[in-house]
Tab-separated table of C-alpha atoms in Angstrom:
chain	number	residue	atom	x	y	z
A	1001	MET	CA	-41.987	89.841	96.631
A	1002	LYS	CA	-38.452	90.694	97.546
A	1003	THR	CA	-36.163	87.859	98.437
A	1004	ALA	CA	-34.379	88.058	101.747
A	1005	ILE	CA	-30.889	86.671	101.684
A	1006	THR	CA	-29.276	85.647	104.925
A	1007	VAL	CA	-25.732	84.463	105.006
A	1008	LEU	CA	-24.500	82.442	107.962
A	1009	LEU	CA	-20.810	82.242	108.634
A	1010	PHE	CA	-19.155	79.144	110.050
A	1011	THR	CA	-15.497	79.348	110.936
A	1012	THR	CA	-12.723	77.145	112.144
A	1013	LEU	CA	-9.884	78.864	113.997
A	1014	ALA	CA	-6.734	76.788	114.526
A	1015	LEU	CA	-3.906	78.587	116.304
A	1016	SER	CA	-0.420	77.182	115.859
A	1017	LEU	CA	1.912	76.929	118.853
A	1018	GLY	CA	4.920	78.044	116.788
A	1019	GLY	CA	5.775	81.608	115.821
A	1020	CYS	CA	6.306	83.009	112.350
A	1021	GLY	CA	9.856	83.103	111.014
A	1022	GLY	CA	11.447	84.681	108.008
A	1023	SER	CA	11.863	88.426	107.781
A	1024	LYS	CA	9.035	89.217	110.167
A	1025	ALA	CA	9.567	90.596	113.654
A	1026	PRO	CA	10.786	87.991	116.192
A	1027	ALA	CA	8.106	85.648	117.503
A	1028	GLY	CA	6.721	86.834	120.797
A	1029	GLY	CA	7.799	90.427	120.175
A	1030	PRO	CA	5.304	93.265	120.534
A	1031	ASN	CA	5.227	93.874	116.778
A	1032	ALA	CA	5.390	90.291	115.512
A	1033	LEU	CA	3.049	89.805	112.560
A	1034	SER	CA	0.698	86.843	112.313
A	1035	THR	CA	-0.433	85.245	109.064
A	1036	ILE	CA	-4.178	84.690	108.756
A	1037	SER	CA	-4.933	82.343	105.874
A	1038	GLY	CA	-7.710	80.065	104.724
A	1039	VAL	CA	-10.387	79.443	102.118
A	1040	ALA	CA	-13.727	81.125	101.464
A	1041	TYR	CA	-15.981	78.459	99.979
A	1042	ARG	CA	-18.456	79.117	97.219
A	1043	PRO	CA	-20.244	81.356	96.501
A	1044	ALA	CA	-17.327	83.481	97.659
A	1045	GLU	CA	-15.358	83.461	94.383
A	1046	ALA	CA	-14.663	87.064	93.349
A	1047	ALA	CA	-15.820	88.218	96.792
A	1048	THR	CA	-13.785	90.552	98.989
A	1049	ILE	CA	-12.822	90.153	102.644
A	1050	TYR	CA	-12.794	93.405	104.627
A	1051	VAL	CA	-10.704	93.610	107.798
A	1052	TYR	CA	-11.581	96.167	110.488
A	1053	ARG	CA	-10.087	96.805	113.899
A	1054	VAL	CA	-12.583	95.992	116.645
A	1055	GLY	CA	-14.468	99.188	117.415
A	1056	ASP	CA	-14.153	100.655	113.916
A	1057	ASP	CA	-17.319	101.619	112.053
A	1058	PHE	CA	-18.087	99.102	109.279
A	1059	ARG	CA	-19.426	101.973	107.184
A	1060	GLY	CA	-15.963	103.491	107.025
A	1061	PRO	CA	-12.880	102.298	105.157
A	1062	PRO	CA	-11.404	98.997	106.364
A	1063	MET	CA	-7.894	98.620	107.722
A	1064	THR	CA	-7.211	96.358	104.757
A	1065	ARG	CA	-9.105	94.349	102.174
A	1066	ILE	CA	-8.374	90.989	100.576
A	1067	GLY	CA	-9.635	90.187	97.104
A	1068	PRO	CA	-11.469	89.886	94.883
A	1069	LEU	CA	-10.750	86.265	95.722
A	1070	ALA	CA	-9.650	83.783	93.079
A	1071	PHE	CA	-11.869	80.870	92.079
A	1072	ASP	CA	-10.383	78.580	94.725
A	1073	GLY	CA	-11.236	81.154	97.403
A	1074	SER	CA	-7.822	81.058	99.062
A	1075	PHE	CA	-6.509	84.099	100.901
A	1076	SER	CA	-3.679	85.165	103.190
A	1077	VAL	CA	-2.888	88.376	105.072
A	1078	ASP	CA	-0.294	89.431	107.657
A	1079	LEU	CA	-1.579	91.453	110.631
A	1080	PRO	CA	0.004	92.824	113.808
A	1081	PRO	CA	-1.327	91.728	117.223
A	1082	GLY	CA	-4.827	92.949	118.040
A	1083	GLU	CA	-8.530	92.232	117.645
A	1084	TYR	CA	-10.088	92.380	114.206
A	1085	ASN	CA	-13.434	91.845	112.519
A	1086	PHE	CA	-13.486	89.950	109.209
A	1087	LEU	CA	-16.426	90.524	106.848
A	1088	LEU	CA	-17.050	88.845	103.502
A	1089	ARG	CA	-18.876	90.804	100.815
A	1090	GLN	CA	-19.797	90.232	97.176
A	1091	ARG	CA	-21.827	92.998	95.606
A	1092	ALA	CA	-24.069	92.061	92.697
A	1093	GLU	CA	-23.127	95.186	90.739
A	1094	GLY	CA	-19.392	94.552	91.079
A	1095	ASP	CA	-18.741	97.625	93.255
A	1096	ASP	CA	-15.994	97.359	95.857
A	1097	SER	CA	-17.509	99.822	98.331
A	1098	GLY	CA	-20.792	101.322	99.443
A	1099	PRO	CA	-23.751	99.949	101.395
A	1100	VAL	CA	-24.815	96.333	101.107
A	1101	ARG	CA	-27.963	96.068	99.008
A	1102	GLU	CA	-30.548	93.397	98.385
A	1103	GLY	CA	-29.030	90.624	96.281
A	1104	ASP	CA	-25.512	91.138	97.612
A	1105	LEU	CA	-23.645	88.354	99.357
A	1106	LYS	CA	-22.640	89.211	102.913
A	1107	THR	CA	-21.671	87.653	106.206
A	1108	ASP	CA	-21.887	88.812	109.772
A	1109	PRO	CA	-18.563	90.011	111.208
A	1110	ILE	CA	-16.332	87.457	112.862
A	1111	LYS	CA	-13.954	88.582	115.570
A	1112	VAL	CA	-10.385	87.292	115.319
A	1113	LEU	CA	-7.823	87.718	118.092
A	1114	VAL	CA	-4.313	87.919	116.658
A	1115	ALA	CA	-1.462	87.086	119.045
A	1116	ASP	CA	2.228	87.823	118.590
A	1117	GLY	CA	3.535	85.889	115.603
A	1118	LYS	CA	1.022	83.038	115.810
A	1119	PRO	CA	-0.544	81.943	112.485
A	1120	ILE	CA	-4.306	81.495	112.306
A	1121	SER	CA	-6.400	79.320	109.996
A	1122	LEU	CA	-9.709	80.960	109.130
A	1123	ASP	CA	-12.001	79.136	106.695
A	1124	LEU	CA	-15.224	80.891	105.696
A	1125	LYS	CA	-18.222	78.758	104.804
A	1126	GLY	CA	-21.411	80.465	103.737
A	1127	PHE	CA	-25.076	79.687	103.345
A	1128	ILE	CA	-27.643	81.552	101.317
A	1129	LYS	CA	-31.195	81.492	102.619
A	1130	GLU	CA	-34.141	82.255	100.378
A	1131	GLY	CA	-37.436	82.186	102.231
A	1132	ASN	CA	-37.530	78.944	104.202
A	1133	ALA	CA	-35.091	77.156	101.909
A	1134	LYS	CA	-31.393	77.127	102.667
A	1135	GLU	CA	-28.836	76.031	100.099
A	1136	SER	CA	-25.429	74.951	101.295
A	1137	PHE	CA	-22.268	75.919	99.466
A	1138	GLY	CA	-19.912	74.108	101.801
A	1139	GLU	CA	-18.248	71.838	99.254
A	1140	GLU	CA	-14.630	72.685	98.627
A	1141	VAL	CA	-14.077	74.160	95.193
A	1142	LYS	CA	-12.148	72.016	92.724
A	1143	TYR	CA	-10.751	73.110	89.411
A	1144	LYS	CA	-10.444	71.109	86.199
A	1145	ALA	CA	-8.354	73.426	84.033
A	1146	ARG	CA	-5.739	76.105	84.529
A	1147	LEU	CA	-4.189	79.029	82.681
A	1148	GLU	CA	-0.680	80.219	83.512
A	1149	GLY	CA	1.330	83.096	82.176
A	1150	ARG	CA	3.103	86.369	82.802
A	1151	ILE	CA	1.898	89.957	82.831
A	1152	THR	CA	4.356	92.526	81.466
A	1153	ASP	CA	4.437	96.167	80.437
A	1154	ALA	CA	5.277	97.435	76.957
A	1155	GLU	CA	9.005	97.088	77.699
A	1156	GLY	CA	8.613	93.459	78.776
A	1157	ALA	CA	9.108	94.103	82.497
A	1158	PRO	CA	6.926	92.080	84.908
A	1159	VAL	CA	3.931	93.907	86.371
A	1160	GLU	CA	2.955	93.357	89.994
A	1161	GLY	CA	-0.513	93.775	91.511
A	1162	VAL	CA	-2.774	92.922	88.559
A	1163	ARG	CA	-5.347	90.170	88.206
A	1164	VAL	CA	-6.402	88.130	85.188
A	1165	HIS	CA	-10.148	88.190	84.484
A	1166	ALA	CA	-11.789	85.415	82.446
A	1167	TYR	CA	-15.034	85.850	80.496
A	1168	ASP	CA	-17.153	83.427	78.506
A	1169	HIS	CA	-18.021	85.981	75.795
A	1170	VAL	CA	-15.878	88.029	73.438
A	1171	GLN	CA	-17.465	91.347	74.484
A	1172	MET	CA	-15.868	90.842	77.920
A	1173	SER	CA	-18.595	92.925	79.535
A	1174	GLU	CA	-20.269	92.761	82.925
A	1175	ARG	CA	-18.701	90.769	85.747
A	1176	PRO	CA	-15.929	88.284	84.864
A	1177	LYS	CA	-16.666	84.613	85.375
A	1178	PHE	CA	-13.362	83.956	87.150
A	1179	VAL	CA	-10.560	86.087	88.579
A	1180	SER	CA	-7.002	85.175	89.500
A	1181	ALA	CA	-5.058	86.328	92.534
A	1182	ARG	CA	-2.879	89.425	92.105
A	1183	THR	CA	0.474	88.954	90.427
A	1184	GLY	CA	3.638	89.123	92.489
A	1185	PRO	CA	6.930	90.839	91.637
A	1186	ASP	CA	7.609	88.276	88.899
A	1187	GLY	CA	4.356	89.152	87.119
A	1188	ARG	CA	3.258	85.528	86.951
A	1189	TYR	CA	-0.337	84.385	87.447
A	1190	GLU	CA	-2.324	81.178	87.757
A	1191	LEU	CA	-6.019	81.115	86.922
A	1192	ASN	CA	-7.870	77.995	88.050
A	1193	LEU	CA	-11.067	77.173	86.158
A	1194	PRO	CA	-13.937	74.872	87.198
A	1195	GLU	CA	-14.100	73.382	83.721
A	1196	GLY	CA	-12.445	73.527	80.364
A	1197	GLY	CA	-13.898	75.643	77.609
A	1198	THR	CA	-13.435	78.786	75.564
A	1199	TYR	CA	-12.483	81.896	77.507
A	1200	TYR	CA	-11.531	85.486	76.768
A	1201	ILE	CA	-9.121	87.017	79.243
A	1202	CYS	CA	-7.691	90.373	80.211
A	1203	ALA	CA	-5.372	91.680	82.906
A	1204	ARG	CA	-6.132	94.760	84.998
A	1205	ASP	CA	-5.335	96.306	88.358
A	1206	GLN	CA	-8.937	97.252	89.189
A	1207	TYR	CA	-12.098	95.190	89.541
A	1208	GLY	CA	-15.571	96.087	88.330
A	1209	GLY	CA	-16.759	98.429	85.598
A	1210	PRO	CA	-14.952	99.496	82.433
A	1211	PRO	CA	-11.290	100.526	82.620
A	1212	LYS	CA	-10.761	104.139	83.694
A	1213	VAL	CA	-8.021	106.641	82.940
A	1214	GLY	CA	-4.926	105.675	84.892
A	1215	ASP	CA	-5.855	101.978	85.160
A	1216	LEU	CA	-3.563	99.222	83.967
A	1217	TYR	CA	-5.314	97.110	81.342
A	1218	GLY	CA	-4.506	94.629	78.604
A	1219	ARG	CA	-6.302	91.887	76.670
A	1220	TYR	CA	-4.985	88.575	75.466
A	1221	ASP	CA	-4.861	88.659	71.685
A	1222	MET	CA	-2.784	87.249	68.879
A	1223	GLY	CA	-2.281	90.545	67.082
A	1224	THR	CA	-5.957	90.876	66.219
A	1225	VAL	CA	-8.383	93.737	66.860
A	1226	GLU	CA	-10.760	91.502	68.795
A	1227	PRO	CA	-9.635	89.492	71.837
A	1228	SER	CA	-8.349	86.027	70.971
A	1229	ALA	CA	-10.087	83.003	72.430
A	1230	VAL	CA	-8.234	80.777	74.867
A	1231	ILE	CA	-9.350	77.154	74.566
A	1232	VAL	CA	-8.447	74.750	77.352
A	1233	GLU	CA	-9.714	71.214	77.940
A	1234	ASP	CA	-10.554	69.545	81.232
A	1235	GLY	CA	-7.457	68.247	82.966
A	1236	ASN	CA	-5.104	70.498	81.020
A	1237	THR	CA	-2.932	73.473	81.937
A	1238	LEU	CA	-2.164	76.081	79.278
A	1239	LYS	CA	1.154	77.782	79.951
A	1240	ASP	CA	2.713	80.966	78.589
A	1241	VAL	CA	-0.643	82.698	78.148
A	1242	ASP	CA	1.030	86.092	78.492
A	1243	ILE	CA	-0.608	89.524	78.476
A	1244	THR	CA	0.858	93.003	78.015
A	1245	VAL	CA	-0.793	95.805	79.981
A	1246	HIS	CA	-0.781	99.548	79.304
A	1247	THR	CA	-1.938	102.568	81.250
A	1248	VAL	CA	-5.365	103.706	80.037
A	1249	TRP	CA	-5.366	107.273	78.709
């Protein structure tokens, strides 16, 4: 018998009275951006948040997407004033598009009204229902170990827009266990882990499936043919776990 999975979405929206500063448009202006940030609680790790304008067809491409989310589920996005629908998705096969199928994690859309330059807190808290049993995943995710490092190209320049994927097996196949946020202009990453252990990591700019021609990809190794293991204990942070990426040909 097929298992029906229903995901309920609970949200907390806290609108600040102050406007956004910095290099954004002036607060109160017609084009002032607002920062929407928050946390998607488990099982939302490695899930993706899709943002649509109200009225857009959910079967079409979103205005923007956020993710795959890191283990701690945190996210942040800047949007101009307007009404938007936020949807959380995690597809069992690792695809980043296409129809939602049985076994995928999903939520109903939540409408968010974005005002001129006013930040919004949006925390997503999901439930998975199997039959008449409902299991809560509302506990905030904590990490016990961390990897830090820098992603560079062959010339040693920092690479922006890639994520570090962590696996628990040397083949590094199927879906990664944990994924970092994308690197910034400095190429640095932080990968929070729920527990210490032995991991095999790679850096890439795409998520799901084997690397394709044109992708950026690189494994952590110590000059060996096989990926090198990264061993980290609970309570520890390993620094300078650097990876060099290349374009796949």
